[in-house]
CSV table of C-alpha atoms in Angstrom, one decimal:
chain,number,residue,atom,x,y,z
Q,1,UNK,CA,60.7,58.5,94.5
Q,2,UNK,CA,59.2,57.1,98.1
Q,3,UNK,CA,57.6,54.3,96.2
Q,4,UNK,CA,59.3,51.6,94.0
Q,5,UNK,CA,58.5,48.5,92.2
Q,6,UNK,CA,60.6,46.0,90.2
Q,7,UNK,CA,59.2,44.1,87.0
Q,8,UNK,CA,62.0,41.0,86.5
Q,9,UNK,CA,62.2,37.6,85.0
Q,10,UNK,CA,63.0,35.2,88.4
Q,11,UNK,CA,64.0,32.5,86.5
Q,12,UNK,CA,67.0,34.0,84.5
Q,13,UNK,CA,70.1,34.7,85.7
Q,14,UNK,CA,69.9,38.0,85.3
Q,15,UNK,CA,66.6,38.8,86.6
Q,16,UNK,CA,66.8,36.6,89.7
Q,17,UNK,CA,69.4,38.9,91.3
Q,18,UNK,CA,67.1,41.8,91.0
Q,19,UNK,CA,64.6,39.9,92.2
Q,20,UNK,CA,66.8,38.6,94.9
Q,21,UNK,CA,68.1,41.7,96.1
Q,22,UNK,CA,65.5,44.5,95.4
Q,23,UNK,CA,63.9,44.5,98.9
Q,24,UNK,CA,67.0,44.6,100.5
Q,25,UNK,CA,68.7,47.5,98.9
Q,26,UNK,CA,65.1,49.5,98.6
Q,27,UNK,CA,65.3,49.2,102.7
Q,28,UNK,CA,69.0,50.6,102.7
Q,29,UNK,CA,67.8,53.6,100.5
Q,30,UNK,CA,64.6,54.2,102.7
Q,31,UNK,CA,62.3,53.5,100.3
Q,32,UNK,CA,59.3,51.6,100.6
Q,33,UNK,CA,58.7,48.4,98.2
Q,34,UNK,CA,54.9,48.4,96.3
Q,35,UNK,CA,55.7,45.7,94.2
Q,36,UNK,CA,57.9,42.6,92.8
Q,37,UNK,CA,56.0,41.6,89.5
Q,38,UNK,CA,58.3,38.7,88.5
Q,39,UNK,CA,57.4,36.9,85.4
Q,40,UNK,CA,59.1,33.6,85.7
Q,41,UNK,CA,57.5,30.9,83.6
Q,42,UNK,CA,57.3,32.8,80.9
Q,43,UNK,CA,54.2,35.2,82.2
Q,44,UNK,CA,55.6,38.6,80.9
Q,45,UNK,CA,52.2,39.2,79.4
Q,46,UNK,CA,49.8,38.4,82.3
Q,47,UNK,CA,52.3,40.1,85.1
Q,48,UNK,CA,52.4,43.1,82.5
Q,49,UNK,CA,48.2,43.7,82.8
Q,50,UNK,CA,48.8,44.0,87.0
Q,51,UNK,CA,52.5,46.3,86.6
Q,52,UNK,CA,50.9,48.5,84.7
Q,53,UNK,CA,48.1,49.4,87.0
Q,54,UNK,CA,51.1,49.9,90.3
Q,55,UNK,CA,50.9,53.2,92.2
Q,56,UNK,CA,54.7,53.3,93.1
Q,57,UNK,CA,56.4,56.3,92.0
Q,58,UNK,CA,58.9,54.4,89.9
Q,59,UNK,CA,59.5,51.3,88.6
Q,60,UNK,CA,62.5,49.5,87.9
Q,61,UNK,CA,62.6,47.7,84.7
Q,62,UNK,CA,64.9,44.5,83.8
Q,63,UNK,CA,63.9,42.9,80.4
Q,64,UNK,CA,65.5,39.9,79.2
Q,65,UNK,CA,66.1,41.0,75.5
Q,66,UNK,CA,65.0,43.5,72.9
Q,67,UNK,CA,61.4,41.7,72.4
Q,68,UNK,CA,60.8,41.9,76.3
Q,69,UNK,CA,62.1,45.4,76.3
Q,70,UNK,CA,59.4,46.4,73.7
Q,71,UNK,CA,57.1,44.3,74.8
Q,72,UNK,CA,56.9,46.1,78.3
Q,73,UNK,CA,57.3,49.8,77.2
Q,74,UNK,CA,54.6,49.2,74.6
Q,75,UNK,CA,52.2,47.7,77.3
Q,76,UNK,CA,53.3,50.6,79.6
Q,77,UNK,CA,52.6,53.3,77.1
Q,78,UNK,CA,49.4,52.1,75.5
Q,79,UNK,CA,47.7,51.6,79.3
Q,80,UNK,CA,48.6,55.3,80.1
Q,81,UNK,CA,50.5,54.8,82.9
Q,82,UNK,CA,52.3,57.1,84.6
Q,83,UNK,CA,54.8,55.7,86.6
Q,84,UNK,CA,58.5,56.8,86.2
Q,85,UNK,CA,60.5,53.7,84.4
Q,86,UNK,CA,63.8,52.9,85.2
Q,87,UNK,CA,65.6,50.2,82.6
Q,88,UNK,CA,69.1,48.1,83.3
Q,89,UNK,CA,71.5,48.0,80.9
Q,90,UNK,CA,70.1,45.3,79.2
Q,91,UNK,CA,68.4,47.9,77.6
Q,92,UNK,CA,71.4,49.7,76.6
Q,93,UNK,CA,73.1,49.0,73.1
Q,94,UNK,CA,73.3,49.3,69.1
Q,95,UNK,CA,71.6,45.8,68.8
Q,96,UNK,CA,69.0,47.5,71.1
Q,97,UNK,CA,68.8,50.2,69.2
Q,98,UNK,CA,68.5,48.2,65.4
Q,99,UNK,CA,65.5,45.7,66.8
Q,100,UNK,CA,63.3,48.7,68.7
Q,101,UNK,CA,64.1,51.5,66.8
Q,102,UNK,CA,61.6,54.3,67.8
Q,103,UNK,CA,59.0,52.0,69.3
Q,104,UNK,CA,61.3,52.8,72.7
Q,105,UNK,CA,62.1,56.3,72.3
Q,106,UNK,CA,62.2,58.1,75.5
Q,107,UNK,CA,62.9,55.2,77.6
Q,108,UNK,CA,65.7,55.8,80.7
Q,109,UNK,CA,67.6,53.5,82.4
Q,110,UNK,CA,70.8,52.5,84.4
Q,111,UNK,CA,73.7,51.5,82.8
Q,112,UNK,CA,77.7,50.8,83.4
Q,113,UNK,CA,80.4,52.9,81.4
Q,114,UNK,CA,83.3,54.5,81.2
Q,115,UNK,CA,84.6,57.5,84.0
Q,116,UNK,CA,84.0,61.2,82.1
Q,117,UNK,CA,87.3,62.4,83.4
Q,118,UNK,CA,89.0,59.1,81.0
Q,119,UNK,CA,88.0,60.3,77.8
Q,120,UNK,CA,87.8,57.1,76.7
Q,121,UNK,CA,84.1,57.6,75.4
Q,122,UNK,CA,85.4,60.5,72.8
Q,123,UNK,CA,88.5,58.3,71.8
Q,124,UNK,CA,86.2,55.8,70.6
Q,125,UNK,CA,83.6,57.7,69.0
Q,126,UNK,CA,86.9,59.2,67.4
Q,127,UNK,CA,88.1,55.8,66.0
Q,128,UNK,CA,84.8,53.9,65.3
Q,129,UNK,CA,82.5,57.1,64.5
Q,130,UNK,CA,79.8,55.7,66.8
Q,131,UNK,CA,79.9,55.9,71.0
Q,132,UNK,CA,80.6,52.5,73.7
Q,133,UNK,CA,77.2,50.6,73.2
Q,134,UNK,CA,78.0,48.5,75.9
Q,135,UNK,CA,80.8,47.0,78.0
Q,136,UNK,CA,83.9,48.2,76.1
Q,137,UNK,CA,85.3,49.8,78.9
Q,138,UNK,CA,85.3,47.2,81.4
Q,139,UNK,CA,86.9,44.5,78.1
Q,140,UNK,CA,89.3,47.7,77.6
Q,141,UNK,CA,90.8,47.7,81.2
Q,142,UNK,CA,90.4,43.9,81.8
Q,143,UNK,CA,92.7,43.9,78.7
Q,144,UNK,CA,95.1,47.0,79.5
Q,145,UNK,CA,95.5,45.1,83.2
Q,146,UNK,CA,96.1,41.6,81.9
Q,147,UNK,CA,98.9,43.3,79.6
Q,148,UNK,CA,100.2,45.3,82.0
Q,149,UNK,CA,100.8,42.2,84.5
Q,150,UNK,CA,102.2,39.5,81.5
Q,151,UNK,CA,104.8,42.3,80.6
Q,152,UNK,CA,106.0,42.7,84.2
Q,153,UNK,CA,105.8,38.7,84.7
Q,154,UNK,CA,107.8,38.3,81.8
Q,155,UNK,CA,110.4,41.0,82.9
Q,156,UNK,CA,110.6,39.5,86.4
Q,157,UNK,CA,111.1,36.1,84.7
Q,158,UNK,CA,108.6,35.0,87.2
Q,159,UNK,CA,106.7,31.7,86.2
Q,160,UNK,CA,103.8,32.0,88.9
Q,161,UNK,CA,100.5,31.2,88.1
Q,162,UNK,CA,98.9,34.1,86.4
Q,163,UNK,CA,96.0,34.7,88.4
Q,164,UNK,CA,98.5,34.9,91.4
Q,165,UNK,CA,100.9,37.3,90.0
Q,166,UNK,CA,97.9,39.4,89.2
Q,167,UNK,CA,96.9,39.7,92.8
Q,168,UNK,CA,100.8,40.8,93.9
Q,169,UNK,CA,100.4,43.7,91.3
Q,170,UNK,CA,100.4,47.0,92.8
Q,171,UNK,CA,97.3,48.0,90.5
Q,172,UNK,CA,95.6,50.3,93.2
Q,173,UNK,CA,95.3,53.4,92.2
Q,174,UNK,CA,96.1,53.1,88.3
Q,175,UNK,CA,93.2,55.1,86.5
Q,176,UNK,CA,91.3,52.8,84.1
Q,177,UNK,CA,88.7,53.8,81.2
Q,178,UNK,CA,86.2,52.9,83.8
Q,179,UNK,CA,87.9,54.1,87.1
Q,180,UNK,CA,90.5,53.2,89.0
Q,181,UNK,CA,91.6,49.7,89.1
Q,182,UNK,CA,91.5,48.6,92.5
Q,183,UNK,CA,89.8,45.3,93.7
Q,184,UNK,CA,89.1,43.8,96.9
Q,185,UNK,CA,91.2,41.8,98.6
Q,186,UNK,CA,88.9,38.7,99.7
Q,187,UNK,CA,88.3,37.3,96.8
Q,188,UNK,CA,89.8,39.9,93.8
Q,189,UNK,CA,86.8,39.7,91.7
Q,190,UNK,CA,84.9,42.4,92.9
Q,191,UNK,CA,85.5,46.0,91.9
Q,192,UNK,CA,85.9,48.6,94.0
Q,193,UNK,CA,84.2,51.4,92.1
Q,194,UNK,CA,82.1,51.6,89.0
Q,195,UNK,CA,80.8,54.5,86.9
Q,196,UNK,CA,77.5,54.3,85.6
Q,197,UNK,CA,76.0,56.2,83.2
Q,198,UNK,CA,71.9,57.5,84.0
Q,199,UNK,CA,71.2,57.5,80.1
Q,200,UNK,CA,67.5,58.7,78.0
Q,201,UNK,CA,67.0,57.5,74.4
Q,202,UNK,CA,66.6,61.0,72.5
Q,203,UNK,CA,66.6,61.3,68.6
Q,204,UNK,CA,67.6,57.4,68.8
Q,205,UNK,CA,70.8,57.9,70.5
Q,206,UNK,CA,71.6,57.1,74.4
């Protein structure tokens, strides 16, 4: 794609940092904006008649819930469009999956998971006879960390606050489900790499 547009609900949460950052990191990639068709207010449904006429090559798609998500491949779909979409992970999922059923088969999209190399997605397929829908590796390693750090505190007999011990931990370099554990040093919420799956809904399954 040379051409990219965004369809996002400003006033969410969610949407807002899309819309907040889009430009910006469409101008790192070299890419040239066509549009930003936010919806705030509620106006999915008239910002939907003008997205579905844009000329961009692609379009990147962040719908609220499953009713949005439908609502905006169906409006794509039945107006013949051509553009390439490109749904977040909100997308993503079994609940997803149970609400839209085939009315979004096809669809692609963006999504956070777990590192190939981890085998963490065939473990759990293993033990709960369906794959990650969404998130369980990041709760996984949040989990495996936090245990990992009480069980040394305890050992050490140390009584620091947690959140302090947990930035003394040598975690660097201890391979996760996701990827390796490592965090930045500013502020230790942000983490340092992130695998992310480029999925297609085929035969109902991501």
């Amino acid at each position: 794609a040379e051409t990219v547009s965004l369809i996002a609900d400003g006033d969410s949460p969610y949407g807002k940092t899309f819309v907040d950052w889009f430009g910006f990191q469409a101008q790192e990639l070299g890419l040239k904006v066509s549009s930003i068709h936010d919806y705030k207010g509620g106006r999915l449904a008239d910002v939907l008649t003008r997205a579905v006429k844009d000329p961009a090559d692609m379009m990147l798609c962040i719908p609220f819930n499953a009713t949005e998500l439908e609502t905006m491949e169906t409006a794509f779909r039945n107006s013949g469009s051509t553009i390439r979409r490109l749904y977040s992970d909100s997308a993503y999922g079994e609940d997803i999956l149970q609400k839209c059923g085939g009315k979004i088969e096809g669809i692609e999209g963006i999504t956070i998971g777990a590192a190939p190399e981890s085998g963490f997605d065939i473990s759990y397929e293993i033990k709960f006879g369906t794959r990650p829908s969404h998130g369980e590796p990041q709760v996984y390693d949040a989990i495996i960390m936090l245990e990992w750090t009480l069980i040394d505190q305890m050992e050490a007999g140390d009584s620091e606050n947690l959140n302090e011990y947990l930035k003394k931990e040598p975690t660097a370099g201890i391979a996760g489900a996701c990827s390796t554990i490592e965090f930045d040093h500013v502020v230790y919420t942000n983490v340092l790499s992130t695998t992310y799956y480029h999925y297609m809904l085929y035969q109902g399954q991501y």
